[in-house]
PDB file of C-alpha atoms in Angstrom:
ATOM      1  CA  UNK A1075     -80.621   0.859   6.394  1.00  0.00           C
ATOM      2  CA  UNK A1076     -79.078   3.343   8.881  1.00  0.00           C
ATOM      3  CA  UNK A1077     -80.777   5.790  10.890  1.00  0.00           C
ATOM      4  CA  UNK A1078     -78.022   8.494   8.854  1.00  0.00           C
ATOM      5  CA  UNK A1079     -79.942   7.511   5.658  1.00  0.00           C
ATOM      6  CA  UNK A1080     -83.338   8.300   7.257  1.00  0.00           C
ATOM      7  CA  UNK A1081     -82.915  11.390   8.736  1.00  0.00           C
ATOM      8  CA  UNK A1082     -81.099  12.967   5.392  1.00  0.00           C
ATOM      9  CA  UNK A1083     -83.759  11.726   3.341  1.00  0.00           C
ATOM     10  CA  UNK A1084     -86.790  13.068   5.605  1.00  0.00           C
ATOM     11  CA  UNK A1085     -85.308  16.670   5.178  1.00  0.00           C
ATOM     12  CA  UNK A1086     -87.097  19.117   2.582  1.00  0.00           C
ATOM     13  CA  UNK A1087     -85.090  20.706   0.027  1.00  0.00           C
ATOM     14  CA  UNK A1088     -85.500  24.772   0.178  1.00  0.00           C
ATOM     15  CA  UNK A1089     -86.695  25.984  -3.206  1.00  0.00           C
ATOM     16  CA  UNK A1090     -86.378  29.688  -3.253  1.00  0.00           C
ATOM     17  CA  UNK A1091     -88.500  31.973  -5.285  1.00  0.00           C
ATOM     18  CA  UNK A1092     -91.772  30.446  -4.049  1.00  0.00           C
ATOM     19  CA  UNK A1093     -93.671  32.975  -2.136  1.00  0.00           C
ATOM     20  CA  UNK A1094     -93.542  34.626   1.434  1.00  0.00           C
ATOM     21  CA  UNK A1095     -94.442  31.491   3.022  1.00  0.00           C
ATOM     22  CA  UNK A1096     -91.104  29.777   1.868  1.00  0.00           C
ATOM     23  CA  UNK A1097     -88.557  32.045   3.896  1.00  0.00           C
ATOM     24  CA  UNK A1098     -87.258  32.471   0.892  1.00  0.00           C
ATOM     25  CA  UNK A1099     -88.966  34.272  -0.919  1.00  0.00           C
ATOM     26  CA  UNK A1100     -88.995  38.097  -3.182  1.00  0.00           C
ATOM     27  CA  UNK A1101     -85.305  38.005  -3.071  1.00  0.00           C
ATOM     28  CA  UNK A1102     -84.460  34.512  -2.469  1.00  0.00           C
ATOM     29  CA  UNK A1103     -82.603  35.260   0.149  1.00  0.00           C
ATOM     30  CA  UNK A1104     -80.281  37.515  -1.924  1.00  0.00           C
ATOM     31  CA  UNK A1105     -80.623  40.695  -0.313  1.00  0.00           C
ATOM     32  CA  UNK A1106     -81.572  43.867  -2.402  1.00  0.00           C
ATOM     33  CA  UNK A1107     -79.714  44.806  -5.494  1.00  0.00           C
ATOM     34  CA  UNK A1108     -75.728  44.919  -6.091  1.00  0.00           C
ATOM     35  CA  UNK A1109     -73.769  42.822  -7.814  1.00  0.00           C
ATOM     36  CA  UNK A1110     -74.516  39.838  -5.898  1.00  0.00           C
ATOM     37  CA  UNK A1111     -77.840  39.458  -5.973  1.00  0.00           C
ATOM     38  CA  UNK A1112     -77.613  39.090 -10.539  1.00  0.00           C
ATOM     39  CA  UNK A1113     -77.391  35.904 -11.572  1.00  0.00           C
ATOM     40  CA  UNK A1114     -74.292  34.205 -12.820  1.00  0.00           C
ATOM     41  CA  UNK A1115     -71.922  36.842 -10.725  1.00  0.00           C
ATOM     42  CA  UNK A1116     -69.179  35.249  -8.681  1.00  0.00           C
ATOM     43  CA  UNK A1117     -66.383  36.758  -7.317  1.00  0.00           C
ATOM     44  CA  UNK A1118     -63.661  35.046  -7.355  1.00  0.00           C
ATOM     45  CA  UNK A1119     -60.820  34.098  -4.438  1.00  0.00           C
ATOM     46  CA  UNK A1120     -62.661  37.620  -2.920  1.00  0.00           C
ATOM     47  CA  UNK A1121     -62.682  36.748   1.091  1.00  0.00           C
ATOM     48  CA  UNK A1122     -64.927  39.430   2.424  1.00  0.00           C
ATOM     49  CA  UNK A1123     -61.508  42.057   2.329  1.00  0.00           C
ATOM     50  CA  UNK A1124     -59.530  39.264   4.215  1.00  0.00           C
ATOM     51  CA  UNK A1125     -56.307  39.129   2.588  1.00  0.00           C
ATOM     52  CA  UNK A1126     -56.796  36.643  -0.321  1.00  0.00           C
ATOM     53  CA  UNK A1127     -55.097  33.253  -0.077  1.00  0.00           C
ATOM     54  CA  UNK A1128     -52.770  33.459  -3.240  1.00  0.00           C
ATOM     55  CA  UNK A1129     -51.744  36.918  -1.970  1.00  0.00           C
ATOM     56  CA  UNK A1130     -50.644  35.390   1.599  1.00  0.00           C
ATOM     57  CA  UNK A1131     -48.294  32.402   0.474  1.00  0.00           C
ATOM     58  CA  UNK A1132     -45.009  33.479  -0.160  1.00  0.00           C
ATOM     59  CA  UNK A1133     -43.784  33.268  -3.894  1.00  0.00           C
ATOM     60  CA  UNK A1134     -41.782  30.691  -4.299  1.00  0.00           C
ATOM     61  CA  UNK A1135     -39.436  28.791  -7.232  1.00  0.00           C
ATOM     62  CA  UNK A1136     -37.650  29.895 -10.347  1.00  0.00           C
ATOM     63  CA  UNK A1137     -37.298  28.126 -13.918  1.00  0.00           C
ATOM     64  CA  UNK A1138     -34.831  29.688 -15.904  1.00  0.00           C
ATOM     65  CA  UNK A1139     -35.412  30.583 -20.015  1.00  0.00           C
ATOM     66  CA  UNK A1140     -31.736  29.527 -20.046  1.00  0.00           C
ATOM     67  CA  UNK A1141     -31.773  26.161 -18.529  1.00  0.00           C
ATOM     68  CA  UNK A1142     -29.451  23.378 -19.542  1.00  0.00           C
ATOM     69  CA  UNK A1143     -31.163  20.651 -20.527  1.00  0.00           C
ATOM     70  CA  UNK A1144     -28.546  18.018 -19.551  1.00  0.00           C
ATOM     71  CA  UNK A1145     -29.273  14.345 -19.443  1.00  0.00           C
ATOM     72  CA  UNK A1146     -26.799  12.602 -16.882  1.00  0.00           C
ATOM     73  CA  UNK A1147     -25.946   8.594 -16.635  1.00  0.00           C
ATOM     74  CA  UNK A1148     -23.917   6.905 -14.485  1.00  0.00           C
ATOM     75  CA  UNK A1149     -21.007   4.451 -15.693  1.00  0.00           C
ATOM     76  CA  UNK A1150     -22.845   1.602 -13.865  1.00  0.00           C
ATOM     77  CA  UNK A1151     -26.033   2.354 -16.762  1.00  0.00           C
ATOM     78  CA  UNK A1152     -23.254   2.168 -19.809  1.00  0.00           C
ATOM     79  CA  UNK A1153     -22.153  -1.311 -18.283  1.00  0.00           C
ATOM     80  CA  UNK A1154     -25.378  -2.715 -18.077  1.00  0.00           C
ATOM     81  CA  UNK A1155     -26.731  -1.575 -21.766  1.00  0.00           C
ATOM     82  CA  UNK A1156     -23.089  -3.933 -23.081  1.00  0.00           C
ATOM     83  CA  UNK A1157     -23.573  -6.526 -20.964  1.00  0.00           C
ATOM     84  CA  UNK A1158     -27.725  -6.832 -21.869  1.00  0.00           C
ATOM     85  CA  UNK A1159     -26.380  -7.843 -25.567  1.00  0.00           C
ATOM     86  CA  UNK A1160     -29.879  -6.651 -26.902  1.00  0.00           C
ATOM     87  CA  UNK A1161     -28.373  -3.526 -28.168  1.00  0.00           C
ATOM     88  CA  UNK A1162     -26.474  -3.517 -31.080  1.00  0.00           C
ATOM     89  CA  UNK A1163     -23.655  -0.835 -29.734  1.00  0.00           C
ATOM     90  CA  UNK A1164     -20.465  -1.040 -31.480  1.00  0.00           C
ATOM     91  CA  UNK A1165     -18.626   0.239 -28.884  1.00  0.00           C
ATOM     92  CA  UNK A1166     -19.495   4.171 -29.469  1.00  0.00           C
ATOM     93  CA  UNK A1167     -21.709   6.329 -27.197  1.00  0.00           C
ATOM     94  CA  UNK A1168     -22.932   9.461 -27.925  1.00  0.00           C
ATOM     95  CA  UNK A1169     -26.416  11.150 -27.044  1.00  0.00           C
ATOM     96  CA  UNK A1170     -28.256  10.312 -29.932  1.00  0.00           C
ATOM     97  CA  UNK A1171     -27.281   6.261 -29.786  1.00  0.00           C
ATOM     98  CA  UNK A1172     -28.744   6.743 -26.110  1.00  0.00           C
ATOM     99  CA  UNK A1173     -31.959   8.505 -27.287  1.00  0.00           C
ATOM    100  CA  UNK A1174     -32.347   6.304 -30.091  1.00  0.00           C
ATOM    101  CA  UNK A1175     -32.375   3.294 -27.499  1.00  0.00           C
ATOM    102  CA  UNK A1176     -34.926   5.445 -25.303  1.00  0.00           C
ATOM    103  CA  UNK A1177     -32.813   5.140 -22.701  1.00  0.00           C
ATOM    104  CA  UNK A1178     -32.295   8.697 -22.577  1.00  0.00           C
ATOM    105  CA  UNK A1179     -35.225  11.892 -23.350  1.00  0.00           C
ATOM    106  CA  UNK A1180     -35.530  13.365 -26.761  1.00  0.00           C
ATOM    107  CA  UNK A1181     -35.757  16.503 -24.746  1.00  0.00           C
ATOM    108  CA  UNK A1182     -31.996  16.799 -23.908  1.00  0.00           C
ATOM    109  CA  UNK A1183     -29.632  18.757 -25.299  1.00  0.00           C
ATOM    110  CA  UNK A1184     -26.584  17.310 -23.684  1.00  0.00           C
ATOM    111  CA  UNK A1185     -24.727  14.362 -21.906  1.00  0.00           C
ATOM    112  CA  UNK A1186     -22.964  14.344 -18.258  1.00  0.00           C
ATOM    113  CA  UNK A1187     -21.211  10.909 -17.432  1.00  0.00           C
ATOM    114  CA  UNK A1188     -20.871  10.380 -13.585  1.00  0.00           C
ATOM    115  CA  UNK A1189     -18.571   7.562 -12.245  1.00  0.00           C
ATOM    116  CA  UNK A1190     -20.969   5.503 -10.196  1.00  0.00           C
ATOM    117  CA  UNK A1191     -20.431   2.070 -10.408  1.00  0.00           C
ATOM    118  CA  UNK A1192     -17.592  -0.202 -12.850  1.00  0.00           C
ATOM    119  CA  UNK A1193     -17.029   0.068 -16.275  1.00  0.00           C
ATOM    120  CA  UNK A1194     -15.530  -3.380 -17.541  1.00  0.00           C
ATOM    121  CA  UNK A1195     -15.606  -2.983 -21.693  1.00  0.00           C
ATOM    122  CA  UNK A1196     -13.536  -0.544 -23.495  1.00  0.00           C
ATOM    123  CA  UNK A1197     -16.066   2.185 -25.078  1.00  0.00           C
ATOM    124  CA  UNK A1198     -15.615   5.418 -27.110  1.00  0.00           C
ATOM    125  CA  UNK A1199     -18.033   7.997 -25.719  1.00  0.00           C
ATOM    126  CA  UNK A1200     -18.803  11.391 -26.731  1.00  0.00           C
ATOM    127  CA  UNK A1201     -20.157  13.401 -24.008  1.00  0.00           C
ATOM    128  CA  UNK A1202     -20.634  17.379 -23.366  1.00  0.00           C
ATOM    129  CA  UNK A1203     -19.309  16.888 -19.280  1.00  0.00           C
ATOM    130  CA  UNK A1204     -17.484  14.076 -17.393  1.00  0.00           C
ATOM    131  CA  UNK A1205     -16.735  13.894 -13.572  1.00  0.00           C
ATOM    132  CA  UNK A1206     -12.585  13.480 -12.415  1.00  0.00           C
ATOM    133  CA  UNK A1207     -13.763   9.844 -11.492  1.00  0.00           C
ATOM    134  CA  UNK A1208     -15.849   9.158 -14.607  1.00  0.00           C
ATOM    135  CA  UNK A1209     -13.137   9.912 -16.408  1.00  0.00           C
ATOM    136  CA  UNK A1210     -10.195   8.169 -14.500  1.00  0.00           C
ATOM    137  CA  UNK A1211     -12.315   5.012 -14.829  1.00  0.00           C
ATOM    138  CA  UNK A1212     -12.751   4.836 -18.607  1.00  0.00           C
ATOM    139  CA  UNK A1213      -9.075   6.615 -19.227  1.00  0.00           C
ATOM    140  CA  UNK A1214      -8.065   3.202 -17.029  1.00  0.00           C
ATOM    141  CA  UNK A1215      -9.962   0.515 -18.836  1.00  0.00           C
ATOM    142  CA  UNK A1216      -8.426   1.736 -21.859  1.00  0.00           C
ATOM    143  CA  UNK A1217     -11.724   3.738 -23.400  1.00  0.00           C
ATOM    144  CA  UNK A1218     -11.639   6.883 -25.482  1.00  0.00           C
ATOM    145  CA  UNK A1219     -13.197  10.441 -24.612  1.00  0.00           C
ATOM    146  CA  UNK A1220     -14.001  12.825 -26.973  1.00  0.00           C
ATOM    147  CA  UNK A1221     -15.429  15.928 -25.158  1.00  0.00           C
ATOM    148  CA  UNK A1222     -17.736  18.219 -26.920  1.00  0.00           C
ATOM    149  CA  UNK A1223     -17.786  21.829 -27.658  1.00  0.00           C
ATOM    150  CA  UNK A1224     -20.101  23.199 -25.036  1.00  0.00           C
TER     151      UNK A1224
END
């Protein structure tokens, strides 16, 4: 055992409310009156009139009520679901197939291709944006785009 263990265990615990004697007694060491001395009364993020801590960090961030919610995948992704022949695709993408897969959230609305990586199978995708080199990259493979209505 450690002498640390010794010496916290040795110490009395104060009980206030027991008499003169205590030093903490009458008031237990409440003062007189006002709202702190009633039970069950705390005052919350109050820091004696110091400026409170939520009031001295600067605001920060923004979500917008009109945020796209826009799923994105990279050409590199599409190759790798064809070449993994788990999935049954027959050659057409859209952003249901994906979600249906789980490869993509239920909780997008719409579909951004981006042209990172190869693209080696000819596909049909329907997709809300494409990037120049997504696009260039499929158009050369010999796929099919059909862009949808924003």
């Amino acid at each position: 055992m450690k002498l640390n263990n010794l010496i916290k265990l040795n110490k009395k615990k104060l009980r206030p409310g027991r008499g003169i004697g205590s030093g903490k007694g009458k008031t237990s060491g409440r003062g007189h009156k006002g709202q702190k001395s009633r039970s069950g009364v705390a005052i919350k993020s109050f820091e004696g009139g110091q400026m409170p801590l939520f009031r001295r960090l600067p605001k920060r961030g923004f979500k917008s009520f009109k945020r796209n919610n826009v799923a994105i995948i990279n050409l590199s992704k599409i190759q790798s679901l064809f070449e993994t022949k788990k999935n049954n695709l027959d050659k057409n993408i859209d952003l249901k197939i994906l979600q249906n897969l789980k490869i993509i959230s239920k909780k997008f609305d719409k579909l951004k291709i981006l042209g990172t990586g190869e693209i080696k199978s000819k596909i049909n995708l329907s997709t809300n944006y494409i990037s120049k080199q997504a696009k260039e990259k499929i158009e050369k493979v010999g796929g099919k785009l059909t862009m949808l209505k924003n």
